[in-house]
Amino acid sequence: MENLIVINKCFLLLFLLVGLFVFCGCEDYGQVSPVSPMVKEEQEALYAAIQGFVGNLWNGSDLYPDPCGWTPIQGVYCDLVDGFWHITVLNIGLVFDNSLQCSTDAKFTHHLFELTHLRSLSFFNCFSSPGENPIRIPSSNWETLSNTLESLEFRSNGGLIGEIPTSIGCLKRLESLVLLDNGLTGALPVQLGNLVNLRQLVLAGNKFSGHVPPSLAMLTELLIMDLSRNNLSGPLVSSFGSNFTSLLKLDLSNNELQGNIPKGIGRLKNVTLLDLGRNKFSGGLIDSFQDLVSLKEMVISNNPLGGGLMGVEWGNLQGLEILDLSNLGLTGRIPESMADMKSLRYLGLNDNNLTGNVSAKFASVPCLGAIYINGNNLTGKLEFSEGFYKKMGRRFRAWNNSELCYQPQVISSSLPSPPPSHFPDGVKAC
């Protein structure tokens, strides 16, 4: 009997605790509890800001009378702060079927900057018509979000034009700035260097021009820097990269950058992807490439780089999987140490001026699935086995090396003549 009384008391206590939890709400459960209020002025600012993007026919107060409670808006998220619900995330654009879809005359209004608790703000395919409705990023009022905003993203907005406003530099808590595939132009503002908490800087796929500002060296917390697919030009300072000790990805490809590859890049000890391809770099490879021991992918292709391969200890790069050094004007021999990169899956040395023999050691690289040495001045015999040629197929490209030949004796006597397609295409028999 006493045990039954104790059990009943436990159930009663549990019931009271659950009821108290539901009644009071919990910050971690966002938009569940309708009990806590939302500041009326902030709610009205939210509706007005959204109307600016999706059109005046949208009536948020009727459709979503409780955006932080029982009737949440897709792309709008709230947190409980000091007993009130506040908008902390706003995603505009057709990400999901029920997302807020922008109208053809979408625009920014001042109401957006009245949401002073925003931590994340993003626009996806919202401003899509540069001809009919070109839109610029607001140049003022960003200071109202300087103490809260951590992520700002504009993705796939072809109608978003103009320059990055210098006032973006006041967002001192910003950790992610993504301006990807828009129509933005002009020089990169030096004020980007003020965003010292940035971990991700993605400015790819725009029409930015001018030099890469040295002030970016202040961004010592960066994990990702992607400035690819723009019109950036000029040389990089020699120390570029020295301060980015935590950087995991550096992509400067498809620009007009010139001059020597900065020696500072050799200090990117944690970088896993380095892409400098399709620029105008010259002056040869830097020997400190051998210190990038975390590299998995390195692309330097399509630059008038010149020089040779012998100055780099390639065997140090044991984690490197993809190495593209094609169309660089390289001269000299292919070092045997390249065959010591045991994780290598792709090696592109095509369309250079390389000379000498090709080491048979490449056949022992366990993961190698493609090797392109076509379009050089290589000579001598290819001393690979029939099994190697079968494994590689057309992923072994050695044509356009007039003095290179393969050993016909590696072909099984049962095979037809001429040899089947898995033998080196465009290479003569010795």
Short mmCIF file of C-alpha atoms in Angstrom, two decimals:
data_model
loop_
_atom_site.label_atom_id
_atom_site.label_comp_id
_atom_site.label_asym_id
_atom_site.label_seq_id
_atom_site.Cartn_x
_atom_site.Cartn_y
_atom_site.Cartn_z
CA MET A 1 0.00 0.00 0.00
CA GLU A 2 2.83 2.39 0.91
CA ASN A 3 4.59 1.55 -2.35
CA LEU A 4 1.41 2.40 -4.29
CA ILE A 5 1.14 5.77 -2.54
CA VAL A 6 4.79 6.56 -3.38
CA ILE A 7 4.23 5.64 -7.07
CA ASN A 8 1.11 7.82 -7.26
CA LYS A 9 3.01 10.74 -5.77
CA CYS A 10 5.79 10.28 -8.35
CA PHE A 11 3.29 10.30 -11.22
CA LEU A 12 1.63 13.43 -9.81
CA LEU A 13 4.98 15.20 -9.53
CA LEU A 14 5.93 14.20 -13.09
CA PHE A 15 2.54 15.49 -14.36
CA LEU A 16 3.06 18.84 -12.63
CA LEU A 17 6.59 19.19 -14.03
CA VAL A 18 5.45 18.46 -17.61
CA GLY A 19 2.59 20.94 -17.25
CA LEU A 20 4.96 23.57 -15.92
CA PHE A 21 7.36 22.96 -18.85
CA VAL A 22 4.59 23.31 -21.45
CA PHE A 23 3.13 26.38 -19.78
CA CYS A 24 6.44 28.22 -19.42
CA GLY A 25 7.95 27.19 -22.75
CA CYS A 26 11.61 26.64 -23.47
CA GLU A 27 13.98 28.69 -25.62
CA ASP A 28 15.43 25.59 -27.27
CA TYR A 29 12.06 24.66 -28.73
CA GLY A 30 11.67 27.89 -30.71
CA GLN A 31 8.17 28.37 -32.06
CA VAL A 32 6.17 25.86 -29.96
CA SER A 33 4.84 27.91 -27.06
CA PRO A 34 2.15 30.54 -27.71
CA VAL A 35 2.36 31.82 -24.17
CA SER A 36 5.25 34.29 -24.45
CA PRO A 37 4.39 37.47 -26.37
CA MET A 38 6.09 39.03 -29.36
CA VAL A 39 6.77 42.76 -29.44
CA LYS A 40 4.05 44.25 -31.64
CA GLU A 41 6.36 46.72 -33.38
CA GLU A 42 8.76 43.93 -34.33
CA GLN A 43 5.93 41.80 -35.68
CA GLU A 44 4.68 44.68 -37.80
CA ALA A 45 8.22 45.37 -39.06
CA LEU A 46 8.51 41.71 -40.07
CA TYR A 47 5.29 41.84 -42.10
CA ALA A 48 6.30 45.10 -43.78
CA ALA A 49 9.79 43.84 -44.61
CA ILE A 50 8.41 40.63 -46.15
CA GLN A 51 5.84 42.60 -48.15
CA GLY A 52 8.69 44.57 -49.69
CA PHE A 53 10.13 41.33 -51.07
CA VAL A 54 7.02 39.27 -51.93
CA GLY A 55 4.52 42.03 -52.78
CA ASN A 56 1.72 43.97 -51.11
CA LEU A 57 -0.86 41.26 -51.80
CA TRP A 58 0.78 39.20 -49.07
CA ASN A 59 -1.03 39.88 -45.78
CA GLY A 60 1.02 38.35 -43.02
CA SER A 61 -1.26 39.41 -40.18
CA ASP A 62 -4.09 37.36 -41.67
CA LEU A 63 -2.06 34.39 -42.88
CA TYR A 64 0.39 34.15 -39.99
CA PRO A 65 -1.03 35.97 -36.97
CA ASP A 66 1.48 34.22 -34.70
CA PRO A 67 4.78 33.85 -36.65
CA CYS A 68 6.68 32.72 -33.55
CA GLY A 69 3.94 30.42 -32.26
CA TRP A 70 1.31 28.17 -33.82
CA THR A 71 1.42 29.67 -37.35
CA PRO A 72 5.14 29.98 -38.26
CA ILE A 73 6.25 31.45 -41.58
CA GLN A 74 8.56 29.30 -43.68
CA GLY A 75 12.03 30.83 -43.48
CA VAL A 76 11.28 32.82 -40.31
CA TYR A 77 12.62 31.55 -37.00
CA CYS A 78 12.46 33.01 -33.51
CA ASP A 79 14.22 32.78 -30.17
CA LEU A 80 13.02 33.71 -26.71
CA VAL A 81 14.98 36.65 -25.27
CA ASP A 82 14.10 38.28 -21.95
CA GLY A 83 10.59 36.83 -22.01
CA PHE A 84 9.73 37.94 -25.57
CA TRP A 85 9.91 36.22 -28.94
CA HIS A 86 12.28 37.90 -31.42
CA ILE A 87 13.02 37.20 -35.08
CA THR A 88 16.54 35.76 -35.32
CA VAL A 89 16.53 34.10 -38.77
CA LEU A 90 15.02 35.41 -42.01
CA ASN A 91 15.40 33.45 -45.28
CA ILE A 92 13.84 35.07 -48.35
CA GLY A 93 13.50 33.20 -51.66
CA LEU A 94 12.14 29.97 -53.06
CA VAL A 95 14.26 27.43 -51.22
CA PHE A 96 11.31 25.10 -50.54
CA ASP A 97 7.88 24.86 -52.14
CA ASN A 98 6.30 26.87 -49.33
CA SER A 99 9.14 29.39 -48.97
CA LEU A 100 8.60 33.14 -49.36
CA GLN A 101 8.84 33.74 -53.11
CA CYS A 102 9.96 37.17 -54.24
CA SER A 103 7.88 39.27 -56.61
CA THR A 104 9.27 40.78 -59.79
CA ASP A 105 9.45 44.19 -58.10
CA ALA A 106 11.05 42.98 -54.87
CA LYS A 107 12.81 45.68 -52.87
CA PHE A 108 14.42 46.43 -49.54
CA THR A 109 12.55 48.58 -47.05
CA HIS A 110 13.79 50.17 -43.85
CA HIS A 111 11.62 47.76 -41.85
CA LEU A 112 14.24 45.00 -42.34
CA PHE A 113 16.66 46.88 -40.12
CA GLU A 114 14.11 47.12 -37.31
CA LEU A 115 14.57 43.37 -36.72
CA THR A 116 17.44 44.11 -34.40
CA HIS A 117 17.82 40.56 -33.07
CA LEU A 118 18.59 39.02 -36.47
CA ARG A 119 21.44 36.52 -36.42
CA SER A 120 21.03 35.15 -39.94
CA LEU A 121 19.75 36.85 -43.11
CA SER A 122 19.71 35.24 -46.56
CA PHE A 123 18.28 35.86 -50.03
CA PHE A 124 18.12 33.08 -52.62
CA ASN A 125 17.09 33.80 -56.23
CA CYS A 126 15.06 36.76 -55.04
CA PHE A 127 16.33 39.57 -57.26
CA SER A 128 16.43 37.82 -60.61
CA SER A 129 15.87 40.51 -63.24
CA PRO A 130 18.79 42.92 -63.84
CA GLY A 131 16.96 44.42 -66.82
CA GLU A 132 13.56 45.08 -65.29
CA ASN A 133 14.30 45.45 -61.58
CA PRO A 134 17.99 45.92 -60.71
CA ILE A 135 18.52 46.05 -56.96
CA ARG A 136 21.50 47.20 -54.90
CA ILE A 137 22.47 46.06 -51.42
CA PRO A 138 21.39 48.85 -49.03
CA SER A 139 24.27 51.18 -48.25
CA SER A 140 23.07 52.24 -44.81
CA ASN A 141 21.39 50.98 -41.62
CA TRP A 142 23.63 47.89 -41.28
CA GLU A 143 24.89 49.31 -37.99
CA THR A 144 21.53 48.40 -36.41
CA LEU A 145 22.49 44.73 -36.87
CA SER A 146 26.14 45.09 -35.90
CA ASN A 147 25.72 43.46 -32.49
CA THR A 148 23.70 40.44 -33.62
CA LEU A 149 24.13 39.47 -37.29
CA GLU A 150 26.38 36.42 -37.72
CA SER A 151 25.48 35.26 -41.25
CA LEU A 152 24.64 37.28 -44.37
CA GLU A 153 24.03 35.53 -47.70
CA PHE A 154 22.95 36.56 -51.20
CA ARG A 155 22.86 33.55 -53.54
CA SER A 156 21.82 33.37 -57.21
CA ASN A 157 20.44 36.90 -57.49
CA GLY A 158 21.18 37.94 -61.06
CA GLY A 159 19.40 41.25 -60.54
CA LEU A 160 21.54 42.22 -57.55
CA ILE A 161 23.96 44.80 -58.94
CA GLY A 162 26.35 47.48 -57.76
CA GLU A 163 29.17 47.34 -55.26
CA ILE A 164 29.49 45.84 -51.80
CA PRO A 165 28.62 48.73 -49.48
CA THR A 166 31.47 49.77 -47.22
CA SER A 167 29.02 49.81 -44.28
CA ILE A 168 29.06 45.99 -44.34
CA GLY A 169 32.35 46.40 -42.50
CA CYS A 170 30.50 47.40 -39.34
CA LEU A 171 29.06 43.88 -38.88
CA LYS A 172 31.67 43.00 -36.30
CA ARG A 173 30.00 39.72 -35.25
CA LEU A 174 29.66 38.38 -38.79
CA GLU A 175 31.02 34.84 -39.19
CA SER A 176 29.77 34.06 -42.70
CA LEU A 177 29.54 36.41 -45.69
CA VAL A 178 28.34 34.66 -48.86
CA LEU A 179 27.75 36.73 -52.02
CA LEU A 180 27.52 33.91 -54.56
CA ASP A 181 26.44 34.07 -58.21
CA ASN A 182 25.00 37.58 -58.24
CA GLY A 183 25.56 40.55 -60.55
CA LEU A 184 27.75 42.54 -58.16
CA THR A 185 30.56 44.70 -59.53
CA GLY A 186 33.31 47.09 -58.45
CA ALA A 187 36.30 46.71 -56.18
CA LEU A 188 36.34 44.71 -52.98
CA PRO A 189 36.11 47.26 -50.14
CA VAL A 190 39.03 47.41 -47.73
CA GLN A 191 36.43 47.44 -44.93
CA LEU A 192 36.01 43.68 -45.39
CA GLY A 193 39.15 43.45 -43.28
CA ASN A 194 37.11 44.73 -40.31
CA LEU A 195 35.09 41.48 -40.21
CA VAL A 196 37.66 39.84 -37.97
CA ASN A 197 35.31 37.06 -36.84
CA LEU A 198 34.66 35.79 -40.37
CA ARG A 199 35.06 32.07 -40.87
CA GLN A 200 33.60 31.96 -44.37
CA LEU A 201 34.11 34.53 -47.13
CA VAL A 202 32.53 33.50 -50.45
CA LEU A 203 32.38 36.16 -53.18
CA ALA A 204 32.42 33.81 -56.18
CA GLY A 205 30.52 34.20 -59.42
CA ASN A 206 30.19 37.99 -59.59
CA LYS A 207 31.95 40.71 -61.61
CA PHE A 208 34.27 42.11 -58.97
CA SER A 209 37.36 43.84 -60.33
CA GLY A 210 40.54 45.46 -59.07
CA HIS A 211 43.10 44.12 -56.62
CA VAL A 212 42.53 41.77 -53.71
CA PRO A 213 42.79 44.20 -50.76
CA PRO A 214 45.70 43.50 -48.36
CA SER A 215 43.27 44.20 -45.50
CA LEU A 216 41.92 40.65 -45.93
CA ALA A 217 45.03 39.56 -44.02
CA MET A 218 43.13 40.66 -40.89
CA LEU A 219 40.69 37.77 -41.30
CA THR A 220 42.74 35.34 -39.27
CA GLU A 221 39.78 33.13 -38.31
CA LEU A 222 38.90 32.21 -41.91
CA LEU A 223 38.21 28.58 -42.77
CA ILE A 224 36.97 29.21 -46.33
CA MET A 225 37.96 31.93 -48.82
CA ASP A 226 36.43 31.70 -52.28
CA LEU A 227 36.97 34.66 -54.63
CA SER A 228 36.69 32.61 -57.82
CA ARG A 229 34.91 33.49 -61.07
CA ASN A 230 35.38 37.25 -60.97
CA ASN A 231 37.55 39.81 -62.77
CA LEU A 232 40.06 40.41 -59.98
CA SER A 233 43.47 41.46 -61.24
CA GLY A 234 46.94 42.55 -60.24
CA PRO A 235 49.50 40.80 -58.05
CA LEU A 236 48.93 39.46 -54.56
CA VAL A 237 51.22 40.69 -51.79
CA SER A 238 54.04 38.24 -51.07
CA SER A 239 52.73 37.61 -47.55
CA PHE A 240 49.24 36.67 -48.78
CA GLY A 241 48.21 33.54 -46.92
CA SER A 242 50.63 33.91 -44.01
CA ASN A 243 47.88 34.86 -41.54
CA PHE A 244 45.36 32.24 -42.64
CA THR A 245 46.68 29.48 -40.42
CA SER A 246 43.24 27.88 -39.99
CA LEU A 247 42.22 28.07 -43.66
CA LEU A 248 40.81 24.87 -45.16
CA LYS A 249 39.84 26.08 -48.65
CA LEU A 250 41.38 28.78 -50.84
CA ASP A 251 39.88 29.28 -54.30
CA LEU A 252 41.11 32.21 -56.43
CA SER A 253 40.47 30.53 -59.77
CA ASN A 254 39.04 32.12 -62.91
CA ASN A 255 40.28 35.66 -62.38
CA GLU A 256 42.98 37.86 -63.94
CA LEU A 257 45.46 37.67 -61.05
CA GLN A 258 49.12 38.00 -62.06
CA GLY A 259 52.64 38.12 -60.72
CA ASN A 260 54.36 35.46 -58.63
CA ILE A 261 52.46 32.97 -56.52
CA PRO A 262 52.78 34.47 -53.00
CA LYS A 263 55.26 32.69 -50.76
CA GLY A 264 52.80 33.12 -47.91
CA ILE A 265 50.60 30.42 -49.44
CA GLY A 266 53.22 27.93 -48.33
CA ARG A 267 52.16 28.57 -44.72
CA LEU A 268 48.64 27.23 -45.21
CA LYS A 269 49.38 24.13 -43.15
CA ASN A 270 45.70 23.16 -42.79
CA VAL A 271 44.46 23.88 -46.30
CA THR A 272 42.89 20.90 -48.06
CA LEU A 273 41.87 22.62 -51.34
CA LEU A 274 44.01 25.15 -53.22
CA ASP A 275 42.79 26.37 -56.60
CA LEU A 276 44.75 29.09 -58.43
CA GLY A 277 43.77 27.91 -61.90
CA ARG A 278 42.88 30.12 -64.88
CA ASN A 279 44.75 33.25 -63.88
CA LYS A 280 47.94 34.92 -65.13
CA PHE A 281 50.41 33.84 -62.45
CA SER A 282 54.07 33.58 -63.49
CA GLY A 283 57.45 32.98 -61.88
CA GLY A 284 57.24 29.22 -61.42
CA LEU A 285 56.07 26.95 -58.62
CA ILE A 286 57.09 27.91 -55.09
CA ASP A 287 59.14 25.27 -53.24
CA SER A 288 57.03 25.77 -50.10
CA PHE A 289 54.18 23.89 -51.82
CA GLN A 290 55.86 20.85 -50.29
CA ASP A 291 54.89 22.14 -46.83
CA LEU A 292 51.14 21.99 -47.53
CA VAL A 293 50.90 18.61 -45.87
CA SER A 294 47.10 18.70 -45.44
CA LEU A 295 46.40 19.22 -49.15
CA LYS A 296 43.96 16.90 -50.87
CA GLU A 297 43.40 18.91 -54.07
CA MET A 298 45.71 21.39 -55.79
CA VAL A 299 44.87 23.06 -59.10
CA ILE A 300 47.32 25.55 -60.65
CA SER A 301 46.41 24.88 -64.30
CA ASN A 302 46.09 27.42 -67.13
CA ASN A 303 48.60 30.03 -65.99
CA PRO A 304 51.73 31.25 -67.84
CA LEU A 305 53.73 30.00 -64.87
CA GLY A 306 56.87 28.51 -66.45
CA GLY A 307 59.67 26.84 -64.52
CA GLY A 308 60.01 23.18 -63.63
CA LEU A 309 58.86 20.50 -61.20
CA MET A 310 62.16 19.51 -59.61
CA GLY A 311 62.20 22.18 -56.89
CA VAL A 312 59.31 20.66 -54.92
CA GLU A 313 59.61 17.57 -52.68
CA TRP A 314 56.40 15.99 -53.94
CA GLY A 315 56.77 12.98 -51.66
CA ASN A 316 55.87 15.19 -48.67
CA LEU A 317 52.30 15.49 -49.96
CA GLN A 318 51.08 12.10 -48.83
CA GLY A 319 47.43 13.15 -48.61
CA LEU A 320 47.25 14.79 -52.05
CA GLU A 321 44.57 13.18 -54.24
CA ILE A 322 44.17 15.60 -57.17
CA LEU A 323 47.07 17.50 -58.75
CA ASP A 324 46.40 19.55 -61.89
CA LEU A 325 49.47 21.31 -63.32
CA SER A 326 48.32 21.36 -66.93
CA ASN A 327 49.02 24.17 -69.40
CA LEU A 328 51.58 26.00 -67.29
CA GLY A 329 54.52 26.15 -69.70
CA LEU A 330 56.49 23.77 -67.45
CA THR A 331 59.89 22.56 -68.65
CA GLY A 332 62.35 19.88 -67.58
CA ARG A 333 61.74 16.36 -66.36
CA ILE A 334 58.91 14.73 -64.41
CA PRO A 335 60.46 13.90 -61.01
CA GLU A 336 60.18 10.34 -59.75
CA SER A 337 59.16 11.73 -56.36
CA MET A 338 55.72 12.44 -57.84
CA ALA A 339 55.13 8.70 -57.74
CA ASP A 340 55.67 8.80 -53.96
CA MET A 341 52.33 10.57 -53.42
CA LYS A 342 50.50 7.42 -52.34
CA SER A 343 47.01 8.99 -52.17
CA LEU A 344 47.18 10.44 -55.69
CA ARG A 345 44.12 9.69 -57.84
CA TYR A 346 44.50 12.27 -60.64
CA LEU A 347 47.68 13.72 -62.12
CA GLY A 348 47.41 16.35 -64.86
CA LEU A 349 50.70 17.38 -66.51
CA ASN A 350 49.35 17.78 -70.03
CA ASP A 351 50.02 20.65 -72.44
CA ASN A 352 53.40 21.70 -71.08
CA ASN A 353 56.97 21.47 -72.44
CA LEU A 354 58.15 18.60 -70.26
CA THR A 355 60.97 16.38 -71.50
CA GLY A 356 62.65 13.10 -70.60
CA ASN A 357 61.26 9.71 -69.66
CA VAL A 358 58.17 8.75 -67.68
CA SER A 359 58.95 6.71 -64.58
CA ALA A 360 57.40 3.23 -64.36
CA LYS A 361 56.95 3.91 -60.62
CA PHE A 362 53.60 5.58 -61.37
CA ALA A 363 52.15 2.10 -61.91
CA SER A 364 52.71 1.39 -58.20
CA VAL A 365 50.65 4.37 -56.97
CA PRO A 366 47.72 2.42 -55.48
CA CYS A 367 44.87 4.89 -56.05
CA LEU A 368 45.97 6.44 -59.33
CA GLY A 369 43.02 6.41 -61.72
CA ALA A 370 44.00 9.07 -64.29
CA ILE A 371 47.32 10.41 -65.57
CA TYR A 372 47.46 12.99 -68.36
CA ILE A 373 50.91 13.62 -69.87
CA ASN A 374 49.76 14.39 -73.41
CA GLY A 375 50.97 17.47 -75.28
CA ASN A 376 54.58 17.51 -74.07
CA ASN A 377 58.04 16.64 -75.45
CA LEU A 378 58.49 13.38 -73.53
CA THR A 379 60.78 10.72 -74.96
CA GLY A 380 61.78 7.11 -74.50
CA LYS A 381 59.86 3.94 -73.73
CA LEU A 382 56.75 3.64 -71.59
CA GLU A 383 57.59 0.70 -69.37
CA PHE A 384 54.13 -0.07 -68.08
CA SER A 385 52.47 -3.47 -68.09
CA GLU A 386 49.45 -4.60 -70.04
CA GLY A 387 47.50 -4.67 -66.76
CA PHE A 388 48.30 -1.02 -66.14
CA TYR A 389 47.01 -0.02 -69.57
CA LYS A 390 43.85 -2.06 -69.06
CA LYS A 391 43.25 -0.46 -65.68
CA MET A 392 43.73 3.09 -66.93
CA GLY A 393 42.08 2.83 -70.34
CA ARG A 394 41.63 6.28 -71.91
CA ARG A 395 42.39 7.86 -68.56
CA PHE A 396 46.06 7.36 -69.50
CA ARG A 397 46.68 10.09 -72.06
CA ALA A 398 50.10 10.30 -73.64
CA TRP A 399 49.47 11.45 -77.22
CA ASN A 400 51.26 14.39 -78.84
CA ASN A 401 54.67 13.31 -77.54
CA SER A 402 56.40 12.59 -80.84
CA GLU A 403 59.40 10.73 -79.39
CA LEU A 404 57.46 8.64 -76.88
CA CYS A 405 56.71 4.97 -77.56
CA TYR A 406 55.34 1.91 -75.80
CA GLN A 407 56.75 -1.60 -75.74
CA PRO A 408 54.76 -3.87 -78.07
CA GLN A 409 55.96 -6.98 -76.25
CA VAL A 410 53.63 -6.22 -73.33
CA ILE A 411 50.69 -7.03 -75.60
CA SER A 412 49.43 -10.60 -75.25
CA SER A 413 49.91 -12.67 -78.38
CA SER A 414 46.19 -13.46 -78.39
CA LEU A 415 45.24 -9.82 -78.83
CA PRO A 416 44.44 -8.47 -82.29
CA SER A 417 46.63 -6.09 -84.25
CA PRO A 418 46.45 -3.11 -84.06
CA PRO A 419 46.22 -3.17 -80.24
CA PRO A 420 42.87 -2.54 -78.55
CA SER A 421 41.82 0.87 -77.28
CA HIS A 422 43.13 0.39 -73.75
CA PHE A 423 46.70 0.72 -75.02
CA PRO A 424 48.08 4.26 -75.09
CA ASP A 425 46.11 6.07 -77.74
CA GLY A 426 48.24 8.11 -80.11
CA VAL A 427 51.54 6.56 -78.95
CA LYS A 428 53.61 4.58 -81.41
CA ALA A 429 55.17 1.19 -80.77
CA CYS A 430 58.93 1.21 -80.11
#
